[in-house]
């Protein structure tokens, strides 16, 4: 379903663009309407979606950073046996999202956890490390509700450290720190200009997703379509409403193996929007004629072409090999509405290669 | 004594030590009804180990040492360029003895250490005695960018009585002619050193909740009333601390000394209390096993004399299967051959600068022991191989930010006043006493 389809489907009032169009509902309570009843264990249309604003963009040390914000949101944190709902607190004024990406590839690295320091005339206002999150319109991002007391100019410093997920190819070179400082004019009235789009009652809570926002200057957090993935795409499977695409690369030398070996890559993504699904523990077994030829973890890796994926080197792969992907832990990212019931219970995925 | 600084009365009740000065001291005198015994005239029986505090501190029902509740760190720069001289050494020693005569060495009395930085030892032509591992401070995680403390010296004052800490500070600054009824010397520590920073804090049942109002960032009514630390759990169990022996330098001129790392960690209690739930707090501070099995009641006094970390599954297994690992579980991977932790934690909370933070003060035989422990706590190895993030679900890393770091040598008592880098002290055998 493309963006226009969604708009038609939701039958929204005057939905022109997401960022920048006037809010339809401006009261606080309307921003956290009751959750749909009977939410499916799958990606579903939320009660509403919101646009965002971008006060600025900076570049340093091979990274770009955009400071973006929206209304304060409710969201969910992951636990091994469920989720914890985080309500909007009375003091929360905005949802602050520093989007950091690698300049050359446009990849948003989920392992580099930005740290925010908010000050006003040198007084400390707030400091925190925003959560890694998944939202339908924003995709993967870091964000948290922040408490700005009133209209005014705030200084927001976003600092990032070195990576902690394996990187391959040109990405392996950048291990550095960077820091970006923004002057942020905040006002309640500008905040209220951010679009707020209700999703009709008969549509909210049904399977489907709001499209990714069209963020002109920002990269998205999508992974390639199966056709665009490098290597020989050998199949795919679903688990917990996530799609796992399997591709085999001829030469494993970029991934710590040698030229003779193969690299088996698994590229999980959300349905509808193709957003990456980072921060999982995945493992796999490969069976050939009933005997195991591989049994081990699939390591999270960021590669310029495969982008965020999970993989391992194997001696070889033959037609008919049975791959079983086990999700030892589902994505530990926080979830926005519409994603909190998906990617939680994730049974094994079996793919015949 | 006049209230020169015009400190509002409300603040005395909360944080006399944080405010400091003569006014705070006199306010405390009126409020704390304690008679603190004076120290002996003859201090020669005092242990060589400045850090030998455990033998004189009270213990709880389980045998855990109760950390002294009021703390003060004085960051000092030596006023003279180049190497120290004997007069200055005498003055420092005399000033320190002044406060030791005034207050006995005990929990209600005064405990203190004097320590020196690598920057101080740079004043000498010769390098620091072999066998002392005291590098310059450095960043200890890929995601931190702390500032480094390089004063010459740090004096750590600790007591269960706030007025003792404040009184000792005033005397060291030369502001008291008598202290606790004991005449003070004419010389002040601050004649020899200038004070560059003053860090304060507290630890102990109920103190964080009482002090919460002094820090902007503490969510109202969320810190449990009986918790000894802002994050709500008891820390420093007997079996999870290195002994004083374990952290003591064994040979060479600085034998009986130890090394000290002090970091300032800023806390984010909003996420911790308003967004995470109790399950997550238990899992992230201890390990998921503890959260699953309701092992911890309240602040964790029921745990006895250990954090029961042996019940946790191996860290890498938990990381893979649960997607979250605990701080204690991870840190306990840094143990020696005898299964002892490498560091002796003497950390405490603070509201310095109006924000909730923790002065993480740790003693260890070598700074390397601290670095290894912090590496275990970072869990970078775990992150690479599992759903656990650099900070997300990675113990308490999400909620703490390293602002400052400094390394120091706590020399033996006989060398506590401006020690040379290569003391000509008879190589002495360390006697093993249990702590
Ligand atoms: C806000 C900061 C911190 C808090 C609230 C905190 C709290 C705790 C708690 C509650 C425990 C378990 C109880 C116990 O064993 O005593 C613990 C254990 C421990 N922590 Fe921390 N901690 C903090 C920071 C640190 C730091 C910076 C280090 C240094 C690397 C560290 C090293 C350790 C060690 C070594 C253990 C014991 C592990 C073992 O059993 O071997 N902690 N901490």
Short mmCIF file of C-alpha atoms in Angstrom, two decimals, chain A residues 53-325:
data_model
loop_
_atom_site.label_atom_id
_atom_site.label_comp_id
_atom_site.label_asym_id
_atom_site.label_seq_id
_atom_site.Cartn_x
_atom_site.Cartn_y
_atom_site.Cartn_z
CA UNK A 53 9.25 19.50 13.10
CA UNK A 54 12.95 19.85 12.50
CA UNK A 55 14.59 22.83 14.20
CA UNK A 56 17.97 22.12 12.66
CA UNK A 57 20.55 19.86 11.10
CA UNK A 58 24.29 19.66 11.75
CA UNK A 59 27.23 17.71 10.38
CA UNK A 60 30.38 16.45 12.10
CA UNK A 61 32.83 13.61 11.93
CA UNK A 62 31.15 11.66 9.17
CA UNK A 63 27.71 11.95 10.74
CA UNK A 64 24.73 14.21 10.27
CA UNK A 65 22.27 14.93 13.00
CA UNK A 66 18.81 16.40 12.72
CA UNK A 67 16.98 17.51 15.79
CA UNK A 68 13.29 16.74 15.42
CA UNK A 69 10.30 16.80 17.72
CA UNK A 70 6.62 16.14 17.96
CA UNK A 71 3.95 15.98 20.63
CA UNK A 72 4.73 13.98 23.75
CA UNK A 73 3.82 10.35 23.09
CA UNK A 74 2.83 7.31 25.02
CA UNK A 75 5.01 4.32 24.17
CA UNK A 76 5.99 0.88 25.38
CA UNK A 77 9.25 -0.56 26.69
CA UNK A 78 10.13 -4.20 26.10
CA UNK A 79 10.47 -6.90 28.72
CA UNK A 80 11.33 -10.57 28.15
CA UNK A 81 7.77 -11.54 28.98
CA UNK A 82 5.81 -8.58 27.76
CA UNK A 83 5.79 -4.83 27.51
CA UNK A 84 5.54 -1.88 29.90
CA UNK A 85 3.37 1.05 28.93
CA UNK A 86 4.90 4.48 29.42
CA UNK A 87 2.21 7.11 29.86
CA UNK A 88 2.65 10.77 29.02
CA UNK A 89 3.39 12.60 32.26
CA UNK A 90 1.87 15.96 33.04
CA UNK A 91 5.29 17.65 32.81
CA UNK A 92 6.14 16.17 29.40
CA UNK A 93 5.94 18.85 26.77
CA UNK A 94 7.42 17.29 23.63
CA UNK A 95 8.76 14.08 22.16
CA UNK A 96 12.35 14.84 21.22
CA UNK A 97 14.06 12.78 18.51
CA UNK A 98 17.69 13.30 17.55
CA UNK A 99 18.16 11.55 14.20
CA UNK A 100 21.80 10.69 13.57
CA UNK A 101 22.96 9.09 10.34
CA UNK A 102 26.15 8.16 8.63
CA UNK A 103 26.63 10.78 5.92
CA UNK A 104 27.83 8.55 3.09
CA UNK A 105 25.34 5.73 3.34
CA UNK A 106 22.40 7.44 5.02
CA UNK A 107 22.28 4.61 7.52
CA UNK A 108 20.85 5.44 10.95
CA UNK A 109 22.99 3.30 13.26
CA UNK A 110 20.79 1.84 16.01
CA UNK A 111 23.78 1.02 18.20
CA UNK A 112 24.95 4.60 18.63
CA UNK A 113 22.88 5.82 21.50
CA UNK A 114 22.80 9.64 21.48
CA UNK A 115 22.92 11.51 24.75
CA UNK A 116 20.96 14.75 25.08
CA UNK A 117 21.72 17.71 27.28
CA UNK A 118 19.16 20.48 27.35
CA UNK A 119 20.12 23.81 28.86
CA UNK A 120 18.65 27.28 28.96
CA UNK A 121 20.96 30.23 29.63
CA UNK A 122 23.46 27.69 30.98
CA UNK A 123 20.96 26.26 33.46
CA UNK A 124 20.52 22.56 33.15
CA UNK A 125 16.96 21.69 32.12
CA UNK A 126 17.12 17.98 31.39
CA UNK A 127 19.59 15.34 30.30
CA UNK A 128 18.91 11.82 29.14
CA UNK A 129 19.72 9.13 26.65
CA UNK A 130 16.62 8.72 24.48
CA UNK A 131 15.34 5.22 23.87
CA UNK A 132 15.81 3.33 20.61
CA UNK A 133 12.27 3.19 19.21
CA UNK A 134 10.10 1.95 16.39
CA UNK A 135 7.23 4.02 15.10
CA UNK A 136 5.22 3.65 11.92
CA UNK A 137 5.64 7.18 10.57
CA UNK A 138 9.20 7.78 11.94
CA UNK A 139 10.59 4.27 11.44
CA UNK A 140 13.51 3.43 13.70
CA UNK A 141 14.66 6.42 15.75
CA UNK A 142 15.85 7.48 19.18
CA UNK A 143 13.33 9.43 21.19
CA UNK A 144 11.83 10.25 24.54
CA UNK A 145 9.43 12.75 26.04
CA UNK A 146 11.18 15.82 27.38
CA UNK A 147 10.13 18.39 29.89
CA UNK A 148 10.54 21.96 28.66
CA UNK A 149 8.86 24.24 31.15
CA UNK A 150 7.85 27.09 28.86
CA UNK A 151 8.31 28.87 25.56
CA UNK A 152 11.86 30.04 25.00
CA UNK A 153 15.24 29.29 23.50
CA UNK A 154 16.85 26.06 24.57
CA UNK A 155 20.28 24.70 23.74
CA UNK A 156 20.19 21.03 22.90
CA UNK A 157 23.45 19.16 22.69
CA UNK A 158 23.40 15.74 21.06
CA UNK A 159 26.53 13.69 21.66
CA UNK A 160 27.33 10.31 20.24
CA UNK A 161 30.09 7.82 20.98
CA UNK A 162 31.68 4.95 19.15
CA UNK A 163 29.70 2.04 17.73
CA UNK A 164 29.07 -1.27 19.44
CA UNK A 165 27.58 -3.32 16.61
CA UNK A 166 29.84 -4.94 14.05
CA UNK A 167 30.36 -2.81 10.97
CA UNK A 168 31.64 -3.95 7.65
CA UNK A 169 32.95 -2.31 4.51
CA UNK A 170 33.44 1.45 4.52
CA UNK A 171 31.38 1.76 7.70
CA UNK A 172 34.05 -0.01 9.73
CA UNK A 173 36.28 3.05 9.50
CA UNK A 174 34.28 5.51 11.55
CA UNK A 175 34.71 4.73 15.23
CA UNK A 176 34.71 8.32 16.42
CA UNK A 177 32.72 10.52 18.76
CA UNK A 178 30.78 13.54 17.64
CA UNK A 179 28.66 16.22 19.18
CA UNK A 180 26.05 18.54 17.67
CA UNK A 181 24.65 21.66 19.29
CA UNK A 182 21.30 23.19 18.37
CA UNK A 183 19.62 26.40 19.40
CA UNK A 184 16.01 25.42 19.67
CA UNK A 185 13.21 28.01 19.78
CA UNK A 186 10.38 26.24 21.47
CA UNK A 187 6.86 27.52 21.68
CA UNK A 188 3.60 25.87 22.44
CA UNK A 189 2.02 27.52 19.42
CA UNK A 190 4.64 26.16 16.99
CA UNK A 191 4.24 22.77 18.59
CA UNK A 192 0.54 22.95 17.96
CA UNK A 193 1.17 23.53 14.26
CA UNK A 194 2.35 19.94 14.00
CA UNK A 195 -0.19 17.80 12.23
CA UNK A 196 -2.32 15.42 14.20
CA UNK A 197 -4.32 12.99 12.13
CA UNK A 198 -7.10 10.90 13.52
CA UNK A 199 -7.65 7.48 12.07
CA UNK A 200 -11.33 6.58 11.76
CA UNK A 201 -12.76 4.21 14.33
CA UNK A 202 -13.49 1.46 11.84
CA UNK A 203 -9.89 1.47 10.68
CA UNK A 204 -7.91 1.88 13.92
CA UNK A 205 -6.87 -1.41 15.45
CA UNK A 206 -7.09 -3.29 12.16
CA UNK A 207 -4.03 -4.80 10.50
CA UNK A 208 -2.01 -2.33 8.52
CA UNK A 209 0.31 0.60 9.06
CA UNK A 210 0.55 4.32 8.53
CA UNK A 211 3.14 5.15 5.88
CA UNK A 212 6.57 6.41 6.71
CA UNK A 213 6.65 10.17 6.83
CA UNK A 214 8.02 11.89 3.81
CA UNK A 215 11.00 13.52 5.48
CA UNK A 216 12.63 15.44 2.71
CA UNK A 217 16.04 16.01 4.15
CA UNK A 218 16.26 12.95 6.34
CA UNK A 219 17.19 9.43 5.40
CA UNK A 220 14.76 6.69 6.33
CA UNK A 221 15.46 3.57 8.32
CA UNK A 222 14.32 1.12 5.69
CA UNK A 223 16.19 -1.96 4.54
CA UNK A 224 16.35 -2.85 0.82
CA UNK A 225 13.51 -4.61 -0.97
CA UNK A 226 14.31 -8.29 -1.58
CA UNK A 227 15.17 -7.43 -5.19
CA UNK A 228 17.60 -4.74 -4.13
CA UNK A 229 19.44 -6.88 -1.56
CA UNK A 230 22.90 -7.93 -2.66
CA UNK A 231 23.62 -11.64 -3.18
CA UNK A 232 21.29 -14.43 -4.14
CA UNK A 233 17.97 -13.99 -2.33
CA UNK A 234 16.89 -17.51 -1.44
CA UNK A 235 13.61 -17.07 0.34
CA UNK A 236 11.79 -15.44 3.19
CA UNK A 237 9.47 -16.19 6.08
CA UNK A 238 7.26 -14.41 8.59
CA UNK A 239 7.38 -14.36 12.39
CA UNK A 240 5.51 -12.10 14.77
CA UNK A 241 4.37 -10.13 11.69
CA UNK A 242 7.99 -9.38 10.73
CA UNK A 243 9.36 -10.53 7.41
CA UNK A 244 12.77 -12.22 7.32
CA UNK A 245 14.50 -12.22 3.93
CA UNK A 246 17.47 -14.56 3.43
CA UNK A 247 20.26 -13.83 0.99
CA UNK A 248 23.55 -15.61 0.30
CA UNK A 249 26.70 -13.71 -0.68
CA UNK A 250 29.43 -15.50 -2.60
CA UNK A 251 32.42 -14.05 -0.86
CA UNK A 252 32.52 -13.87 2.95
CA UNK A 253 35.79 -11.98 3.26
CA UNK A 254 34.12 -8.67 4.10
CA UNK A 255 32.40 -10.40 7.02
CA UNK A 256 35.35 -12.02 8.72
CA UNK A 257 35.35 -15.16 6.57
CA UNK A 258 37.34 -15.93 3.43
CA UNK A 259 36.64 -15.85 -0.29
CA UNK A 260 35.76 -19.52 -0.41
CA UNK A 261 33.09 -19.16 2.24
CA UNK A 262 29.54 -17.90 1.87
CA UNK A 263 27.91 -15.22 3.94
CA UNK A 264 24.39 -16.02 5.00
CA UNK A 265 22.48 -12.82 5.76
CA UNK A 266 19.04 -12.47 7.29
CA UNK A 267 17.31 -9.13 6.77
CA UNK A 268 14.25 -8.70 8.97
CA UNK A 269 11.85 -5.84 8.35
CA UNK A 270 8.45 -4.56 9.37
CA UNK A 271 5.57 -5.36 7.06
CA UNK A 272 4.19 -2.48 4.93
CA UNK A 273 7.04 0.01 5.64
CA UNK A 274 10.17 -2.13 5.39
CA UNK A 275 11.65 -0.53 8.51
CA UNK A 276 14.70 -2.32 9.91
CA UNK A 277 14.26 -4.44 13.03
CA UNK A 278 17.41 -4.01 15.10
CA UNK A 279 18.37 -5.22 18.58
CA UNK A 280 17.26 -8.84 18.30
CA UNK A 281 19.15 -11.95 19.34
CA UNK A 282 18.92 -14.26 16.34
CA UNK A 283 20.43 -17.68 15.85
CA UNK A 284 20.18 -20.17 13.05
CA UNK A 285 20.65 -23.80 12.09
CA UNK A 286 21.31 -25.07 8.62
CA UNK A 287 20.36 -28.66 7.81
CA UNK A 288 21.34 -30.62 4.75
CA UNK A 289 19.85 -34.04 4.20
CA UNK A 290 18.93 -34.25 7.85
CA UNK A 291 22.37 -33.36 9.25
CA UNK A 292 23.30 -30.06 10.78
CA UNK A 293 25.94 -28.11 8.86
CA UNK A 294 25.67 -24.91 10.90
CA UNK A 295 24.34 -24.10 14.34
CA UNK A 296 25.18 -20.73 15.84
CA UNK A 297 24.29 -17.11 16.33
CA UNK A 298 23.51 -14.68 13.54
CA UNK A 299 25.44 -11.59 14.47
CA UNK A 300 23.91 -8.14 14.13
CA UNK A 301 25.94 -6.24 11.54
CA UNK A 302 25.74 -2.95 9.70
CA UNK A 303 26.93 -3.11 6.12
CA UNK A 304 26.70 -0.35 3.49
CA UNK A 305 24.81 -2.64 1.08
CA UNK A 306 22.95 -5.10 3.28
CA UNK A 307 22.38 -2.31 5.79
CA UNK A 308 21.29 -3.50 9.23
CA UNK A 309 21.04 -7.28 9.17
CA UNK A 310 22.08 -10.45 10.99
CA UNK A 311 24.53 -12.90 9.49
CA UNK A 312 27.13 -15.61 9.69
CA UNK A 313 29.78 -17.15 7.47
CA UNK A 314 29.15 -20.74 6.37
CA UNK A 315 31.25 -23.15 4.33
CA UNK A 316 28.65 -23.35 1.60
CA UNK A 317 24.94 -23.37 0.92
CA UNK A 318 23.22 -25.87 -1.32
CA UNK A 319 19.81 -25.84 -2.91
CA UNK A 320 17.36 -27.52 -0.59
CA UNK A 321 19.23 -26.70 2.61
CA UNK A 322 16.80 -26.07 5.47
CA UNK A 323 17.44 -22.85 7.42
CA UNK A 324 15.74 -22.38 10.79
CA UNK A 325 15.98 -18.88 12.24
#
